[in-house]
Coordinates of C-alpha atoms in Angstrom, one line a residue:
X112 CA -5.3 15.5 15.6
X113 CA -1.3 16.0 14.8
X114 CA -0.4 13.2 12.7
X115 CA 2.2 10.6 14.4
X116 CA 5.1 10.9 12.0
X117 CA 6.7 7.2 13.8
X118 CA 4.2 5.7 11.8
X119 CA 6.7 6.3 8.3
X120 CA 9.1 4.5 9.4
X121 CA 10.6 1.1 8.8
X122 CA 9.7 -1.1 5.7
X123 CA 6.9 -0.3 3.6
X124 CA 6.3 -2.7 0.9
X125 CA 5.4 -1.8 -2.5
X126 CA 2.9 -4.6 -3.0
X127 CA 2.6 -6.7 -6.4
X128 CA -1.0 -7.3 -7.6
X129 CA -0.9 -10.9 -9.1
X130 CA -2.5 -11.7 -11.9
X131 CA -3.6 -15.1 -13.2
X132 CA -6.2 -15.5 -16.7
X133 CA -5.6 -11.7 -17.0
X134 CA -7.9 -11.4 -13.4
X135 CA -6.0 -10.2 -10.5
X136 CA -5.6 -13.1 -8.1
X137 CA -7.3 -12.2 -4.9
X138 CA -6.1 -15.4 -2.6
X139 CA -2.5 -15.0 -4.1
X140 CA -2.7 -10.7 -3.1
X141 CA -4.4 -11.9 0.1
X142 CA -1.4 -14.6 1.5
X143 CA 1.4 -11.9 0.0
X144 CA 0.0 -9.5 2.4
X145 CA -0.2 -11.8 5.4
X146 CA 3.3 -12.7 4.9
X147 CA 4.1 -9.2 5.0
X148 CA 2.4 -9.1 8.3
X149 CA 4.2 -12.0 9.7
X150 CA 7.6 -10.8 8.7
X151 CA 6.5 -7.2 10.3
X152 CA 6.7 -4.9 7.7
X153 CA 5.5 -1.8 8.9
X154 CA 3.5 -0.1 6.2
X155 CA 2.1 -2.0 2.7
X156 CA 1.6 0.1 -0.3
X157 CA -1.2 -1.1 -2.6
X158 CA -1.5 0.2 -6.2
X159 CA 2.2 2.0 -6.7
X160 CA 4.5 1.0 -9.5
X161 CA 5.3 -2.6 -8.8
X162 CA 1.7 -3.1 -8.4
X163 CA 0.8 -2.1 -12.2
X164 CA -1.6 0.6 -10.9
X165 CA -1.9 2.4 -14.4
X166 CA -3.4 -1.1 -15.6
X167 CA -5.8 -2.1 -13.1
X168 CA -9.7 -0.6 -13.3
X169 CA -11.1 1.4 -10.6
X170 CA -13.2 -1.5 -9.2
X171 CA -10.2 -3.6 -8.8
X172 CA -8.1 -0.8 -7.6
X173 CA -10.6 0.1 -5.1
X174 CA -11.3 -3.6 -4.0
X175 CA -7.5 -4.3 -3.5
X176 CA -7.1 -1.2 -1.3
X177 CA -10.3 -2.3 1.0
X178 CA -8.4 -5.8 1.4
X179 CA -5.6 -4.0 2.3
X180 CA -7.3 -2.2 4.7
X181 CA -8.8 -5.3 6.5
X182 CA -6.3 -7.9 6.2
X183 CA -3.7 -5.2 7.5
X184 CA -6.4 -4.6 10.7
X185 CA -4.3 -1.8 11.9
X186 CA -0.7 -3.8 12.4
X187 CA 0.4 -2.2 9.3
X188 CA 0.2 1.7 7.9
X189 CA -1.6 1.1 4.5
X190 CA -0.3 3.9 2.1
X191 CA -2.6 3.9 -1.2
X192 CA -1.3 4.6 -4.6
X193 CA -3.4 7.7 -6.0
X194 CA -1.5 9.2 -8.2
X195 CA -2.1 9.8 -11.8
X196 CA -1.4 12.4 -14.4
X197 CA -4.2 13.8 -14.0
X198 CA -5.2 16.1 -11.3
X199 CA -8.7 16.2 -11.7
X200 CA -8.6 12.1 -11.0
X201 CA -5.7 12.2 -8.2
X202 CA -8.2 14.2 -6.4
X203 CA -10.8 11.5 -7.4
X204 CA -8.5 8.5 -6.0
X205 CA -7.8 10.4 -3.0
X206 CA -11.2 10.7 -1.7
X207 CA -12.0 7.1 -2.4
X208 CA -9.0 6.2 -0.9
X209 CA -10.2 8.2 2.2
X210 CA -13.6 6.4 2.1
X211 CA -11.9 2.9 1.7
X212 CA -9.8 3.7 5.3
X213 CA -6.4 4.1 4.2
X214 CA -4.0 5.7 6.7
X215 CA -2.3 7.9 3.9
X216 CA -1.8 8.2 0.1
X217 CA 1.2 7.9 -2.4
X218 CA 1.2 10.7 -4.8
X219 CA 3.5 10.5 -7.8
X220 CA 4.7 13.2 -9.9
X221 CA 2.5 13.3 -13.1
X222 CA 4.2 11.4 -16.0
X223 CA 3.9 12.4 -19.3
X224 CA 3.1 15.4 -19.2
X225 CA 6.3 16.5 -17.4
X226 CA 4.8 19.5 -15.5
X227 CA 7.2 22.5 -14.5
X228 CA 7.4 22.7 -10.4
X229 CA 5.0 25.4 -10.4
X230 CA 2.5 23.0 -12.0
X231 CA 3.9 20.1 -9.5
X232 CA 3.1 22.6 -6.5
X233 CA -0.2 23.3 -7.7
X234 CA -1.1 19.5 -8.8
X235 CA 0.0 18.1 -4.8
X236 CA -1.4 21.4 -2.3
X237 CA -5.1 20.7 -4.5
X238 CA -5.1 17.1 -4.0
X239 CA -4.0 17.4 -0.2
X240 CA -7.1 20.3 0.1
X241 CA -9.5 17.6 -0.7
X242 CA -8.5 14.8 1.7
X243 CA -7.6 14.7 5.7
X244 CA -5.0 12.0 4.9
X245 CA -1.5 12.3 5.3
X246 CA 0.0 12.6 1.9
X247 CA 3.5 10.8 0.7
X248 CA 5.0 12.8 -2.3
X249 CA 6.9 10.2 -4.9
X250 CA 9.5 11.6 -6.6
X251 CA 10.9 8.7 -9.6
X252 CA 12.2 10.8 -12.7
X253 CA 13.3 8.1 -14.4
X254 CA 9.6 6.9 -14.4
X255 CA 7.6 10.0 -14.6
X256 CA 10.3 12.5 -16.6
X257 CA 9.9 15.3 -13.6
X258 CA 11.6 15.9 -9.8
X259 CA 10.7 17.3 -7.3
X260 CA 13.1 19.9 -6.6
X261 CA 13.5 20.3 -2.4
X262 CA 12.6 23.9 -2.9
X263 CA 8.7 22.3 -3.7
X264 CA 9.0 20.1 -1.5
X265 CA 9.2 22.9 1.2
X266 CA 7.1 25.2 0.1
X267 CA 4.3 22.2 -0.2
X268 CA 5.2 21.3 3.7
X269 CA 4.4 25.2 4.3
X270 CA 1.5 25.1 2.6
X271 CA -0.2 21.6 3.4
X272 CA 0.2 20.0 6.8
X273 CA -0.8 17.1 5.7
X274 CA 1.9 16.6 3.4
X275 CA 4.4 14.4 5.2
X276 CA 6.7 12.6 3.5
X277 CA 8.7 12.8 0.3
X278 CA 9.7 9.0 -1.2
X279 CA 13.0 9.8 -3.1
X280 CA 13.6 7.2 -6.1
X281 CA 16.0 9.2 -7.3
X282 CA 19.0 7.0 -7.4
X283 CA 21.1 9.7 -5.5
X284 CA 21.6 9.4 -1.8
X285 CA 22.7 13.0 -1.7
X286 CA 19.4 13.7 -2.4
X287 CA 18.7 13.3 0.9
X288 CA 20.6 15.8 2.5
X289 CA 19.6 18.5 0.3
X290 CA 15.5 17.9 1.4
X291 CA 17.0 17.4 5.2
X292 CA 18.2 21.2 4.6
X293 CA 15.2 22.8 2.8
X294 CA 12.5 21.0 4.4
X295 CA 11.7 21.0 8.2
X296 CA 9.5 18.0 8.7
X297 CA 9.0 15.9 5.8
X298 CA 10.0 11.9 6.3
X299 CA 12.0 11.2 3.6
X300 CA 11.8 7.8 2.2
X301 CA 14.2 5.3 0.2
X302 CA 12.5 4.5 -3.2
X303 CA 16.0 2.2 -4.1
X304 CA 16.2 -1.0 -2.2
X305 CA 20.2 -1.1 -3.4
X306 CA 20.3 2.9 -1.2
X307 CA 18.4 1.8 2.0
X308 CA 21.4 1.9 4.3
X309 CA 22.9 4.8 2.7
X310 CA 19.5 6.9 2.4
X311 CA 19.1 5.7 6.8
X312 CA 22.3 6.9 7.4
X313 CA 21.8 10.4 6.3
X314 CA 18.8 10.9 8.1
X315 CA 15.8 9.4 5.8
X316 CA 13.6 7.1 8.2
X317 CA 12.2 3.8 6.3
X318 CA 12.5 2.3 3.0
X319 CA 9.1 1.8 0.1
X320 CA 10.6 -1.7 -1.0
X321 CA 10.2 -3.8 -3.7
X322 CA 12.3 -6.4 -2.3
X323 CA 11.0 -6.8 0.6
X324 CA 7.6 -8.4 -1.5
X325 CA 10.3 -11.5 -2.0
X326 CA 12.2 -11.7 1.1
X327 CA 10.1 -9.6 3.5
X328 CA 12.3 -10.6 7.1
X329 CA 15.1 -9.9 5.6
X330 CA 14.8 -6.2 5.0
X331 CA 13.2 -6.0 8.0
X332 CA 16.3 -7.1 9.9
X333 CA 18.5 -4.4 8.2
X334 CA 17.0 -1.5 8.9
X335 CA 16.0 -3.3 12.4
X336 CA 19.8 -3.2 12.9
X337 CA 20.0 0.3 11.6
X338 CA 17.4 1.8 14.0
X339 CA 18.6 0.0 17.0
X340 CA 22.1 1.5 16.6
X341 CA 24.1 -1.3 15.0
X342 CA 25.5 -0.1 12.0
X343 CA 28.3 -3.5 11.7
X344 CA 24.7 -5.6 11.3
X345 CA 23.2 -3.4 9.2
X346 CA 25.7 -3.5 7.0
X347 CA 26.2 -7.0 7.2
X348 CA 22.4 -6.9 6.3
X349 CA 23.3 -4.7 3.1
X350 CA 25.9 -6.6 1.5
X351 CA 23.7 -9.7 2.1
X352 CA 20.6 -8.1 0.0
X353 CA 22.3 -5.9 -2.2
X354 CA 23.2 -8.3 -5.1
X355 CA 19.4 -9.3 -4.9
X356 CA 18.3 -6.1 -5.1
X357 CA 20.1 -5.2 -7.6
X358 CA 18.4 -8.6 -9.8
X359 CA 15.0 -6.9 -9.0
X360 CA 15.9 -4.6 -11.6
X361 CA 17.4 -6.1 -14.3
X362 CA 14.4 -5.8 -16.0
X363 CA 11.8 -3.1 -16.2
X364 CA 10.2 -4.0 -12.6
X365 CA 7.8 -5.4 -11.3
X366 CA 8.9 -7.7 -13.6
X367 CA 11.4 -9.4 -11.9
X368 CA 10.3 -9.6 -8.1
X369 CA 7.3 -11.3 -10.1
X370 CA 9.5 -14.1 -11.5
X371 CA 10.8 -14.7 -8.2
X372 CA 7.5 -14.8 -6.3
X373 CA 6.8 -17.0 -9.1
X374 CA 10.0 -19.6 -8.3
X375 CA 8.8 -19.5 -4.7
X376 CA 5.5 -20.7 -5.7
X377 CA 3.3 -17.4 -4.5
X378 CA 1.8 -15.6 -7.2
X379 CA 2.4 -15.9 -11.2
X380 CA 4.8 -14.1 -13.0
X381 CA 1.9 -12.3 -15.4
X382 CA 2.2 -8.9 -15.8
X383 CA -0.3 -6.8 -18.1
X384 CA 0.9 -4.9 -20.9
X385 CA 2.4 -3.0 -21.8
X386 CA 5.2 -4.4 -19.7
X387 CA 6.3 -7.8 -20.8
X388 CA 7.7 -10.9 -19.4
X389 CA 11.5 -11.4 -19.1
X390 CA 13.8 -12.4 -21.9
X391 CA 15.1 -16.1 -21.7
X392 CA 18.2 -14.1 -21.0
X393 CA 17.2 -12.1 -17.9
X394 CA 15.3 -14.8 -16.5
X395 CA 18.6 -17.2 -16.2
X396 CA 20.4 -14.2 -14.8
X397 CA 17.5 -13.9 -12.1
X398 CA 17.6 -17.6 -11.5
X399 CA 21.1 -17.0 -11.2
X400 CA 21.3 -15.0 -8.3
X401 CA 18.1 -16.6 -6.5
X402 CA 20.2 -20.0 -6.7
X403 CA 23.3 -17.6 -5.2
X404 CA 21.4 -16.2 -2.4
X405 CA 19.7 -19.4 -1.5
X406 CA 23.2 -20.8 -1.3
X407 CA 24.5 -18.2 1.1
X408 CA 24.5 -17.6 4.8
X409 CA 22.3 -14.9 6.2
X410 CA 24.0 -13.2 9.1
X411 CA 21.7 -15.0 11.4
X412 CA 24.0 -14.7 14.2
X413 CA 22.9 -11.0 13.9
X414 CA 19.7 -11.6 13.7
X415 CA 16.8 -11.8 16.5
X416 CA 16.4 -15.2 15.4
X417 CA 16.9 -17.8 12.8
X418 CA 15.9 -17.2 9.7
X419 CA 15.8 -20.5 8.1
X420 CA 12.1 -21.1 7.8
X421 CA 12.2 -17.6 6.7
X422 CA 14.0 -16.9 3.7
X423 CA 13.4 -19.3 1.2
X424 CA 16.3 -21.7 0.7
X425 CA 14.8 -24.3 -1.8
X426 CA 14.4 -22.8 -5.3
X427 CA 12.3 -25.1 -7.1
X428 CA 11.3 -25.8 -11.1

C-alpha cells in the first residue's frame, strides 16, 4: 500500500527520556507524551538525540518505543530512532522497531566513523531492504561529522521506496532548496527549531522539535499558521519562540530543554554521561529567558484560542 506522505507533516517532537536514580522514569515519559497529544503534535520521536538514545539499553529502548506506540493509539505518527554507527545493528533496531508497531524509523548518519556517501548509500538502501517501514534519513553534521549530500539523497529515493523523508539539521535553510531540486519526493524536515518558518517556507513540510517537548501548543500554532496560509501569524509565532529556541541550545542539548521540563515540574534535569548538567552559568541564562518568555504575550489573538492554561506562565523554584 503507497505510503500517505500527509502523515510527515506538522510537529514531530523529539521526545526526552527522563531519568530519575539513573532509571528512566516511565510515569514522567508517560505524562510528557500525553501532553504532546493534548497539545496535537502530530508525530513523537522516541530514542533520537534529545532522547540520549546512545545511552539507553536495548530493553529500555525497546520498552519506551512500545509505550509510544500505545499511549500514542494512532493520534500521533510514532517515528523510532534506529540509527547507530553500525549497520549491522541499524538493521537490528529496525526490525524490532517493526515488531514494536512503529509507523516509520529515524535513521541517522553513522557518527564516528564518518563514512564517504558511497558508504552512506549503502549503510541506508540495506537497512530500508530489511523493514516495510517508511524510513526518515537524519542528516546532523555537526553531531555525526558526515552529510548527506542531495545527490544521495536521490539516488536513495530511486533506489528504496520506502525512503521518505530526509530531516535536515543542518543549520542552512538553503539546504532545502537544493534537496527540493535533486530529489522528487522526499519530505524534507526542519531539524533547527530557530529555521522552522524559514525551512516551511521553502517548501520543507513539518518540523522534528526539541522545543516543542517544553512548550508543545505553541509550535503547534506556528506552523498551524504556516499551513493554513497566514504567514503575518506565523511569523508572529516565530519571533515569539525564537529567543527560546535559541536557550534550548546553549548547552549541548538535551540538556537544556531538560532544565526547563525540570522548572515546570515534569521530569528531572538528569542526563547520563557522558553529557553533563549545565554550568551555574548557563543555567541562570536559561532561567533567564524562561522568566522572559513567561513575562511576554503570546499572540493569542492569533491563535485558535487562549493559551493561558497552556504555556506555562509560573516559573517556580
Amino acid at each position: 500500500m503507497e505510503f500517505d506522505m500527509a502523515r510527515l507533516g506538522g510537529v514531530f517532537t523529539a521526545l526526552v527520556t527522563p531519568f530519575r536514580g539513573g532509571a528512566v522514569d516511565i510515569e514522567a515519559f508517560e505524562a510528557l507524551v500525553e501532553r504532546q497529544m493534548e497539545a496535537g503534535v502530530t508525530g513523537l520521536v522516541p530514542l533520537g538525540t534529545t532522547g540520549e538514545a546512545p545511552t539507553l539499553s536495548t530493553a529500555e529502548a525497546e520498552d519506551l518505543i512500545a509505550r509510544t506506540v500505545r499511549l500514542s493509539a494512532g493520534r500521533a505518527f510514532v517515528l523510532a530512532g534506529v540509527g547507530t554507527n553500525d549497520t549491522a545493528r541499524t538493521v537490528e533496531k529496525a526490525r524490532r522497531a517493526e515488531q514494536l508497531g512503529a509507523d516509520g524509523c529515524l535513521v541517522i548518519t553513522p557518527y564516528y566513523n564518518r563514512p564517504t556517501q558511497e558508504g552512506l548509500f549503502g549503510h541506508f538502501s540495506t537497512v530500508a531492504a530489511v523493514t516495510g517501514l517508511p524510513l526518515m534519513l537524519y542528516s546532523v553534521p555537526a553531531r555525526a561529522g558526515v552529510e548527506i549530500a542531495p545527490e544521495t539523497a536521490a539516488r536513495l529515493e530511486d533506489r528504496c521506496q520506502n525512503i521518505v523523508a530526509i530531516k535536515e539539521a543542518g543549520g542552512s535553510a538553503a539546504r532545502v532548496s537544493t534537496l527540493r531540486r535533486r530529489c522528487q519526493r522526499l519530505a524534507i524536515h526542519c531539524g533547527d527549531d530557530g529555521l522552522t518558518l524559514a525551512f516551511l517556507s521553502l517548501g520543507a513540510v513539518g518540523v522534528t522539535s526539541v522545543l516543542s517537548n517544553y512548550v508543545p501548543e505553541a509550535v503547534c500554532e506556528m506552523v498551524a499558521a504556516w499551513q493554513r496560509g497566514d504567514a503575518p501569524a506565523a511569523l508572529a509565532w516565530h519571533d515569539y519562540l525564537l529567543p527560546l529556541a535559541e536557550a534550548m541550545f546553549i548547552e549541548t542539548s538535551p540538556a537544556p530543554v531538560k532544565e526547563a521540563l525540570a522548572i515546570q515540574g515534569l521530569a528531572s534535569p538528569e542526563l547520563r554521561l557522558p553529557l553533563a548538567p549545565l554550568t551555574r552559568e548557563s543555567r541562570a541564562r536559561l532561567r533567564l529567558e524562561l522568566d522572559r518568555f513567561a513575562a511576554s504575550a503570546a499572540p493569542a489573538a492569533l491563535t485558535k484560542k487562549p493559551l493561558s492554561n497552556r504555556i506555562p506562565l509560573a516559573l517556580n523554584g
